[in-house]
Amino acid sequence: MSGTADALRLEYLPASQLASRSPEALSHVLGGACFSRAACVPDLAGLPMLSVDMPVFAAEADTLCEIWHSADPLTAGQQGEIRFRQSDTLLFGCMSLDESAAGLRGATEQAYQSIFALLAELDYAALLRVWNYFPAINEATDEIERYRQFNIGRQEAFLAQGRSVINNVPAACALGSAAGHFNIAFLATRTPVRGIENPRQVSAFHYPDQYGPRSPTFARAGLTNLGGQDLLFVSGTASIVGHQTRHEGDVAAQTRECLENIAAVVAEANRVAGQDHFRLEDLAYKVYVRHPENLALVRQVMAEFFSGPASAVFLQADVCRADLLVEIEASGGHAVTLAPSVIGR
Ligand code: 3EB
């Protein structure tokens, strides 16, 4: 039955543990992603799982799997490049694209067009959250940074579908992987999603063109309600105030600014939801650190910021502006399980 608190659960565990799960346990997996230095995904036939070349900072685990579970009955499918699983209320899909034919901009546009086509066909009202991972995000080809090429293709797809490119756009992140394909994962809902903005930041969809010819199409967070349960996805959040990068070269100050921004987004989400549902300490955090040598400091700043222990996993990734050293995303309103071996180091 849908509408229970078990409609969505997030779990982080080493790939080896996932591989030994029973078919019954795996039947409740919506999908997910495995992160490791050299991409490797356990062979779990039929599960929509990405394999992302992104080193993880976790004790005893070379490969960290991020798994979305649902206690509801699930069905699986594939349409074009998209592999997906769905419950009555939620759709998880992912695809791993070779961008060499269409180029990054073209591949991005095609990918988002195919997502929108699937949502229309399966009757999903809204994209709740999109994860975008591709290599060399800060490198320029044809004199334009690849992140900016991605932004052009993404916005083109929204416009081609007659979708708004402001306000209730999905929560998202875009990070540079070490190598490999252009990987996209997403969650969609049949319930409407409210886009949440951050009063401390210019909305990304209104960034001036100094950050690229087309603005990024994402909201600071997405808020929806699944069977009576409010669900919040906070986009990748960086040390940006207004539209400008703050604290260049100072990873501790950047981390604090990220957390101040997340606090502001969470306060805004609580205001919109009309209730103080979401507490900073209860969210599940995923932290992308550009330079491995900064990990300890980022961890320390996070520990000082929170008034109690919080769930967090740490990955090494390139952030979408060259001067950003750290980016933090979060989600809340669902259960979270962290394997003990993930927590250490
Ligand atoms: C920023 O706030 C930092 O392009 O999908 C954060 C979250 C960022 C999502 C995206 C980019 C994206 O502009 C970068």
Short mmCIF file of C-alpha atoms and ligand atoms in Angstrom, two decimals:
data_model
loop_
_atom_site.label_atom_id
_atom_site.label_comp_id
_atom_site.label_asym_id
_atom_site.label_seq_id
_atom_site.Cartn_x
_atom_site.Cartn_y
_atom_site.Cartn_z
CA MET A 1 0.00 0.00 0.00
CA SER A 2 1.25 3.48 -0.75
CA GLY A 3 1.00 6.35 1.64
CA THR A 4 3.11 4.81 4.34
CA ALA A 5 6.34 6.22 5.71
CA ASP A 6 8.05 3.41 3.80
CA ALA A 7 7.08 4.78 0.39
CA LEU A 8 10.71 5.90 0.08
CA ARG A 9 13.85 4.94 1.97
CA LEU A 10 17.45 5.85 1.22
CA GLU A 11 20.25 3.44 1.96
CA TYR A 12 24.03 3.71 1.59
CA LEU A 13 26.02 0.50 1.62
CA PRO A 14 29.12 -1.10 0.09
CA ALA A 15 28.56 -2.83 -3.26
CA SER A 16 29.56 -6.19 -1.77
CA GLN A 17 26.63 -6.04 0.65
CA LEU A 18 24.18 -5.11 -2.07
CA ALA A 19 25.31 -8.03 -4.21
CA SER A 20 24.44 -10.51 -1.45
CA ARG A 21 20.88 -9.27 -0.94
CA SER A 22 18.04 -11.71 -1.55
CA PRO A 23 15.80 -11.39 -4.61
CA GLU A 24 12.96 -10.50 -2.22
CA ALA A 25 14.98 -7.60 -0.75
CA LEU A 26 16.01 -6.41 -4.22
CA SER A 27 12.41 -6.49 -5.39
CA HIS A 28 11.88 -3.40 -3.21
CA VAL A 29 14.70 -1.41 -4.80
CA LEU A 30 13.54 1.46 -6.99
CA GLY A 31 17.07 2.08 -8.23
CA GLY A 32 20.18 4.02 -7.43
CA ALA A 33 23.83 4.58 -8.19
CA CYS A 34 27.19 3.11 -7.25
CA PHE A 35 30.12 5.45 -6.83
CA SER A 36 33.75 4.39 -6.99
CA ARG A 37 37.14 5.43 -8.35
CA ALA A 38 36.74 3.08 -11.28
CA ALA A 39 33.06 2.69 -11.99
CA CYS A 40 31.76 -0.71 -11.08
CA VAL A 41 28.25 -1.80 -10.40
CA PRO A 42 27.35 -5.19 -9.01
CA ASP A 43 25.58 -7.28 -11.59
CA LEU A 44 22.00 -6.99 -10.40
CA ALA A 45 20.05 -7.75 -13.51
CA GLY A 46 17.08 -5.52 -13.99
CA LEU A 47 17.89 -2.93 -11.33
CA PRO A 48 18.11 0.59 -12.70
CA MET A 49 21.49 1.49 -11.25
CA LEU A 50 24.13 3.92 -12.44
CA SER A 51 27.81 3.25 -12.21
CA VAL A 52 29.61 6.53 -11.60
CA ASP A 53 33.40 7.07 -11.70
CA MET A 54 33.56 9.12 -8.54
CA PRO A 55 35.88 8.22 -5.67
CA VAL A 56 34.22 7.77 -2.29
CA PHE A 57 35.58 8.56 1.16
CA ALA A 58 34.33 5.60 3.17
CA ALA A 59 36.01 3.11 5.43
CA GLU A 60 36.21 -0.43 4.03
CA ALA A 61 34.20 0.39 0.94
CA ASP A 62 35.70 1.05 -2.47
CA THR A 63 32.26 1.28 -3.97
CA LEU A 64 29.43 3.09 -2.25
CA CYS A 65 25.92 2.32 -3.40
CA GLU A 66 23.12 4.81 -2.97
CA ILE A 67 19.86 2.87 -3.07
CA TRP A 68 16.28 4.13 -3.10
CA HIS A 69 13.87 1.56 -1.65
CA SER A 70 10.10 1.45 -1.53
CA ALA A 71 7.93 -0.91 0.49
CA ASP A 72 5.25 -0.50 -2.19
CA PRO A 73 4.90 -3.02 -5.04
CA LEU A 74 7.19 -2.08 -7.94
CA THR A 75 7.20 -2.64 -11.66
CA ALA A 76 10.20 -2.28 -13.97
CA GLY A 77 10.68 -1.15 -17.54
CA GLN A 78 12.94 0.34 -20.14
CA GLN A 79 12.22 3.01 -22.73
CA GLY A 80 15.04 3.90 -25.08
CA GLU A 81 18.08 4.48 -22.88
CA ILE A 82 16.06 4.96 -19.69
CA ARG A 83 15.87 2.06 -17.26
CA PHE A 84 13.24 2.58 -14.60
CA ARG A 85 11.21 1.19 -11.74
CA GLN A 86 8.02 2.62 -10.34
CA SER A 87 5.54 2.29 -7.51
CA ASP A 88 2.03 3.77 -7.58
CA THR A 89 3.40 7.16 -6.64
CA LEU A 90 7.09 7.33 -7.56
CA LEU A 91 9.28 6.71 -10.58
CA PHE A 92 13.05 6.25 -10.45
CA GLY A 93 14.86 6.25 -13.79
CA CYS A 94 18.44 6.43 -14.96
CA MET A 95 20.55 6.38 -18.10
CA SER A 96 24.18 6.25 -18.99
CA LEU A 97 24.89 8.02 -22.27
CA ASP A 98 27.77 8.06 -24.68
CA GLU A 99 27.98 11.75 -25.55
CA SER A 100 30.44 11.29 -28.44
CA ALA A 101 27.83 11.32 -31.21
CA ALA A 102 25.61 14.26 -30.24
CA GLY A 103 28.12 16.16 -28.07
CA LEU A 104 27.34 17.07 -24.47
CA ARG A 105 24.82 19.77 -25.34
CA GLY A 106 22.97 17.55 -27.81
CA ALA A 107 23.11 14.51 -25.54
CA THR A 108 21.71 16.58 -22.67
CA GLU A 109 18.85 17.88 -24.76
CA GLN A 110 18.00 14.37 -26.01
CA ALA A 111 18.24 12.91 -22.52
CA TYR A 112 15.84 15.44 -21.00
CA GLN A 113 13.45 15.14 -23.95
CA SER A 114 13.36 11.38 -23.41
CA ILE A 115 12.71 11.86 -19.68
CA PHE A 116 9.80 14.20 -20.41
CA ALA A 117 8.38 11.74 -22.96
CA LEU A 118 8.52 8.93 -20.38
CA LEU A 119 6.85 11.06 -17.70
CA ALA A 120 4.04 11.93 -20.11
CA GLU A 121 3.56 8.32 -21.13
CA LEU A 122 3.51 6.97 -17.57
CA ASP A 123 1.44 9.87 -16.26
CA TYR A 124 3.93 11.49 -13.86
CA ALA A 125 3.15 15.12 -13.09
CA ALA A 126 6.57 16.35 -12.09
CA LEU A 127 10.28 15.77 -11.96
CA LEU A 128 11.20 15.90 -8.28
CA ARG A 129 14.99 15.48 -8.41
CA VAL A 130 17.64 15.02 -11.09
CA TRP A 131 21.29 13.98 -10.59
CA ASN A 132 23.68 14.82 -13.44
CA TYR A 133 27.22 13.39 -13.52
CA PHE A 134 29.66 13.80 -16.39
CA PRO A 135 33.44 14.06 -16.79
CA ALA A 136 35.54 17.21 -17.34
CA ILE A 137 32.75 19.52 -16.16
CA ASN A 138 35.07 22.56 -15.93
CA GLU A 139 36.85 21.95 -19.23
CA ALA A 140 36.05 23.99 -22.29
CA THR A 141 35.50 22.62 -25.77
CA ASP A 142 34.70 25.04 -28.59
CA GLU A 143 35.54 27.80 -26.08
CA ILE A 144 32.59 27.01 -23.86
CA GLU A 145 32.82 25.23 -20.53
CA ARG A 146 31.13 21.85 -20.57
CA TYR A 147 28.88 22.74 -17.61
CA ARG A 148 27.59 25.65 -19.70
CA GLN A 149 27.03 23.38 -22.72
CA PHE A 150 25.02 21.12 -20.44
CA ASN A 151 22.95 24.11 -19.29
CA ILE A 152 22.12 25.04 -22.89
CA GLY A 153 20.98 21.50 -23.74
CA ARG A 154 18.93 21.17 -20.54
CA GLN A 155 17.13 24.47 -21.03
CA GLU A 156 16.50 23.69 -24.73
CA ALA A 157 14.73 20.47 -23.75
CA PHE A 158 12.47 22.24 -21.25
CA LEU A 159 11.60 24.90 -23.84
CA ALA A 160 11.01 22.35 -26.61
CA GLN A 161 8.40 20.68 -24.38
CA GLY A 162 6.71 23.98 -23.60
CA ARG A 163 7.83 23.64 -20.00
CA SER A 164 8.56 26.60 -17.79
CA VAL A 165 12.27 27.23 -17.16
CA ILE A 166 11.60 29.20 -13.99
CA ASN A 167 9.94 28.57 -10.63
CA ASN A 168 8.68 25.00 -10.26
CA VAL A 169 11.64 23.35 -11.99
CA PRO A 170 13.25 20.23 -10.48
CA ALA A 171 15.77 20.09 -7.70
CA ALA A 172 19.08 18.99 -9.19
CA CYS A 173 22.83 18.76 -9.05
CA ALA A 174 25.52 18.64 -11.73
CA LEU A 175 28.93 17.29 -10.75
CA GLY A 176 32.09 16.34 -12.56
CA SER A 177 32.97 12.65 -12.47
CA ALA A 178 36.52 11.39 -12.98
CA ALA A 179 35.73 9.68 -16.28
CA GLY A 180 33.04 7.72 -18.06
CA HIS A 181 29.65 8.35 -19.52
CA PHE A 182 27.11 11.10 -19.02
CA ASN A 183 25.01 9.66 -16.19
CA ILE A 184 21.57 10.92 -15.25
CA ALA A 185 19.26 9.64 -12.53
CA PHE A 186 15.89 11.07 -11.56
CA LEU A 187 12.87 10.72 -9.32
CA ALA A 188 9.44 11.76 -10.54
CA THR A 189 6.06 11.94 -8.79
CA ARG A 190 2.39 11.95 -9.69
CA THR A 191 1.84 14.57 -7.01
CA PRO A 192 2.77 18.18 -7.81
CA VAL A 193 6.20 19.44 -6.74
CA ARG A 194 6.73 22.92 -5.31
CA GLY A 195 10.00 24.59 -6.26
CA ILE A 196 11.65 26.18 -3.20
CA GLU A 197 14.06 29.10 -3.61
CA ASN A 198 16.69 30.49 -1.26
CA PRO A 199 16.19 34.09 -0.09
CA ARG A 200 20.01 34.43 0.24
CA GLN A 201 20.61 33.49 -3.39
CA VAL A 202 19.52 34.68 -6.80
CA SER A 203 17.49 31.80 -8.25
CA ALA A 204 19.75 29.81 -10.58
CA PHE A 205 17.20 30.20 -13.37
CA HIS A 206 17.74 33.97 -13.06
CA TYR A 207 21.55 33.94 -12.99
CA PRO A 208 23.01 36.68 -15.21
CA ASP A 209 24.74 35.54 -18.41
CA GLN A 210 28.26 35.90 -16.99
CA TYR A 211 27.71 32.25 -15.87
CA GLY A 212 26.77 31.08 -19.34
CA PRO A 213 24.42 31.94 -22.20
CA ARG A 214 21.58 29.88 -20.73
CA SER A 215 20.73 29.84 -17.04
CA PRO A 216 20.72 26.56 -15.14
CA THR A 217 17.23 25.05 -14.96
CA PHE A 218 16.87 23.93 -11.36
CA ALA A 219 15.18 24.97 -8.12
CA ARG A 220 17.04 25.24 -4.80
CA ALA A 221 14.78 22.47 -3.48
CA GLY A 222 11.71 20.47 -4.40
CA LEU A 223 8.89 19.81 -1.94
CA THR A 224 6.16 17.27 -2.48
CA ASN A 225 3.75 15.18 -0.48
CA LEU A 226 3.63 11.42 -0.79
CA GLY A 227 0.63 9.86 0.89
CA GLY A 228 0.48 12.46 3.63
CA GLN A 229 4.25 12.59 4.10
CA ASP A 230 6.14 15.75 3.07
CA LEU A 231 9.30 14.97 1.15
CA LEU A 232 12.12 17.47 0.57
CA PHE A 233 15.02 17.33 -1.87
CA VAL A 234 17.59 20.11 -1.47
CA SER A 235 19.63 20.66 -4.65
CA GLY A 236 23.40 20.71 -4.71
CA THR A 237 24.23 23.77 -2.60
CA ALA A 238 27.45 25.75 -2.86
CA SER A 239 29.16 28.81 -1.40
CA ILE A 240 27.16 31.26 -3.48
CA VAL A 241 25.43 34.35 -2.07
CA GLY A 242 23.41 36.42 -4.49
CA HIS A 243 24.87 34.92 -7.64
CA GLN A 244 28.52 35.21 -6.67
CA THR A 245 30.97 32.68 -5.33
CA ARG A 246 32.06 33.52 -1.78
CA HIS A 247 35.28 32.62 0.07
CA GLU A 248 37.46 31.72 -2.89
CA GLY A 249 40.23 29.37 -1.79
CA ASP A 250 38.83 28.95 1.77
CA VAL A 251 37.22 25.52 2.00
CA ALA A 252 36.16 25.88 5.66
CA ALA A 253 34.34 29.14 4.99
CA GLN A 254 32.81 27.71 1.80
CA THR A 255 31.49 24.73 3.76
CA ARG A 256 29.91 27.02 6.38
CA GLU A 257 28.33 29.09 3.58
CA CYS A 258 26.89 25.91 1.99
CA LEU A 259 25.35 24.98 5.33
CA GLU A 260 23.96 28.49 5.89
CA ASN A 261 22.38 28.22 2.45
CA ILE A 262 20.89 24.81 3.22
CA ALA A 263 19.55 26.17 6.52
CA ALA A 264 17.89 29.02 4.62
CA VAL A 265 16.38 26.63 2.05
CA VAL A 266 15.08 24.34 4.81
CA ALA A 267 13.53 27.32 6.63
CA GLU A 268 11.87 28.36 3.38
CA ALA A 269 10.58 24.81 2.81
CA ASN A 270 9.14 24.74 6.32
CA ARG A 271 7.47 28.10 5.70
CA VAL A 272 5.91 26.84 2.45
CA ALA A 273 4.88 23.51 3.98
CA GLY A 274 3.24 25.44 6.80
CA GLN A 275 4.88 23.29 9.43
CA ASP A 276 8.36 22.88 10.90
CA HIS A 277 8.75 19.41 9.43
CA PHE A 278 12.36 19.49 8.43
CA ARG A 279 15.24 19.82 10.88
CA LEU A 280 18.83 20.18 9.68
CA GLU A 281 20.04 17.29 11.85
CA ASP A 282 17.46 14.91 10.36
CA LEU A 283 18.40 15.34 6.72
CA ALA A 284 20.56 12.91 4.75
CA TYR A 285 23.57 14.75 3.32
CA LYS A 286 25.75 13.98 0.35
CA VAL A 287 28.92 16.03 0.19
CA TYR A 288 31.06 16.54 -2.91
CA VAL A 289 34.63 17.66 -2.12
CA ARG A 290 36.86 18.83 -4.98
CA HIS A 291 40.24 18.16 -3.34
CA PRO A 292 40.67 14.99 -1.22
CA GLU A 293 43.04 16.81 1.14
CA ASN A 294 40.12 19.04 2.21
CA LEU A 295 37.95 16.18 3.44
CA ALA A 296 38.92 16.37 7.13
CA LEU A 297 38.24 20.11 7.29
CA VAL A 298 34.87 19.80 5.55
CA ARG A 299 33.87 17.06 7.99
CA GLN A 300 34.99 19.14 10.97
CA VAL A 301 33.04 22.21 9.86
CA MET A 302 29.93 20.10 9.35
CA ALA A 303 30.26 18.51 12.79
CA GLU A 304 30.61 21.96 14.39
CA PHE A 305 27.61 23.32 12.51
CA PHE A 306 25.13 20.65 13.57
CA SER A 307 23.86 20.32 17.09
CA GLY A 308 23.82 16.51 16.83
CA PRO A 309 25.07 13.74 14.57
CA ALA A 310 23.79 13.84 11.01
CA SER A 311 23.86 11.31 8.21
CA ALA A 312 26.45 12.25 5.57
CA VAL A 313 28.40 10.55 2.80
CA PHE A 314 31.44 12.07 1.12
CA LEU A 315 32.53 11.86 -2.51
CA GLN A 316 35.31 13.42 -4.52
CA ALA A 317 33.96 15.40 -7.46
CA ASP A 318 34.49 18.53 -9.50
CA VAL A 319 32.00 21.27 -8.71
CA CYS A 320 30.42 23.21 -11.57
CA ARG A 321 32.26 26.50 -11.02
CA ALA A 322 36.04 26.24 -10.99
CA ASP A 323 36.25 28.38 -7.83
CA LEU A 324 33.87 26.18 -5.81
CA LEU A 325 35.61 23.65 -3.53
CA VAL A 326 32.61 21.90 -2.00
CA GLU A 327 28.93 21.28 -2.71
CA ILE A 328 26.37 19.72 -0.39
CA GLU A 329 22.96 18.23 -1.18
CA ALA A 330 20.37 16.86 1.19
CA SER A 331 16.99 15.21 1.44
CA GLY A 332 14.44 14.67 4.16
CA GLY A 333 11.04 13.23 4.95
CA HIS A 334 12.12 9.66 4.15
CA ALA A 335 13.93 7.01 6.17
CA VAL A 336 17.74 6.73 5.89
CA THR A 337 19.98 3.73 6.52
CA LEU A 338 23.76 4.04 6.58
CA ALA A 339 25.84 0.88 6.75
CA PRO A 340 28.35 1.15 9.64
CA SER A 341 31.30 0.78 7.26
CA VAL A 342 30.14 3.85 5.39
CA ILE A 343 30.25 6.11 8.43
CA GLY A 344 33.89 5.74 9.39
CA ARG A 345 37.17 7.49 8.43
C1 3EB B 1 24.92 26.76 -7.97
O1 3EB B 1 24.22 27.00 -6.99
C2 3EB B 1 25.93 25.68 -7.80
O2 3EB B 1 23.13 22.90 -12.75
O3 3EB B 1 21.79 21.42 -11.89
C3 3EB B 1 23.98 23.37 -7.88
C4 3EB B 1 22.86 22.56 -8.06
C5 3EB B 1 24.68 23.81 -8.98
C6 3EB B 1 22.44 22.20 -9.34
C7 3EB B 1 22.66 22.30 -11.78
C8 3EB B 1 24.25 23.44 -10.26
C9 3EB B 1 23.13 22.64 -10.43
O4 3EB B 1 24.83 27.38 -9.03
C10 3EB B 1 25.91 24.66 -8.84
#
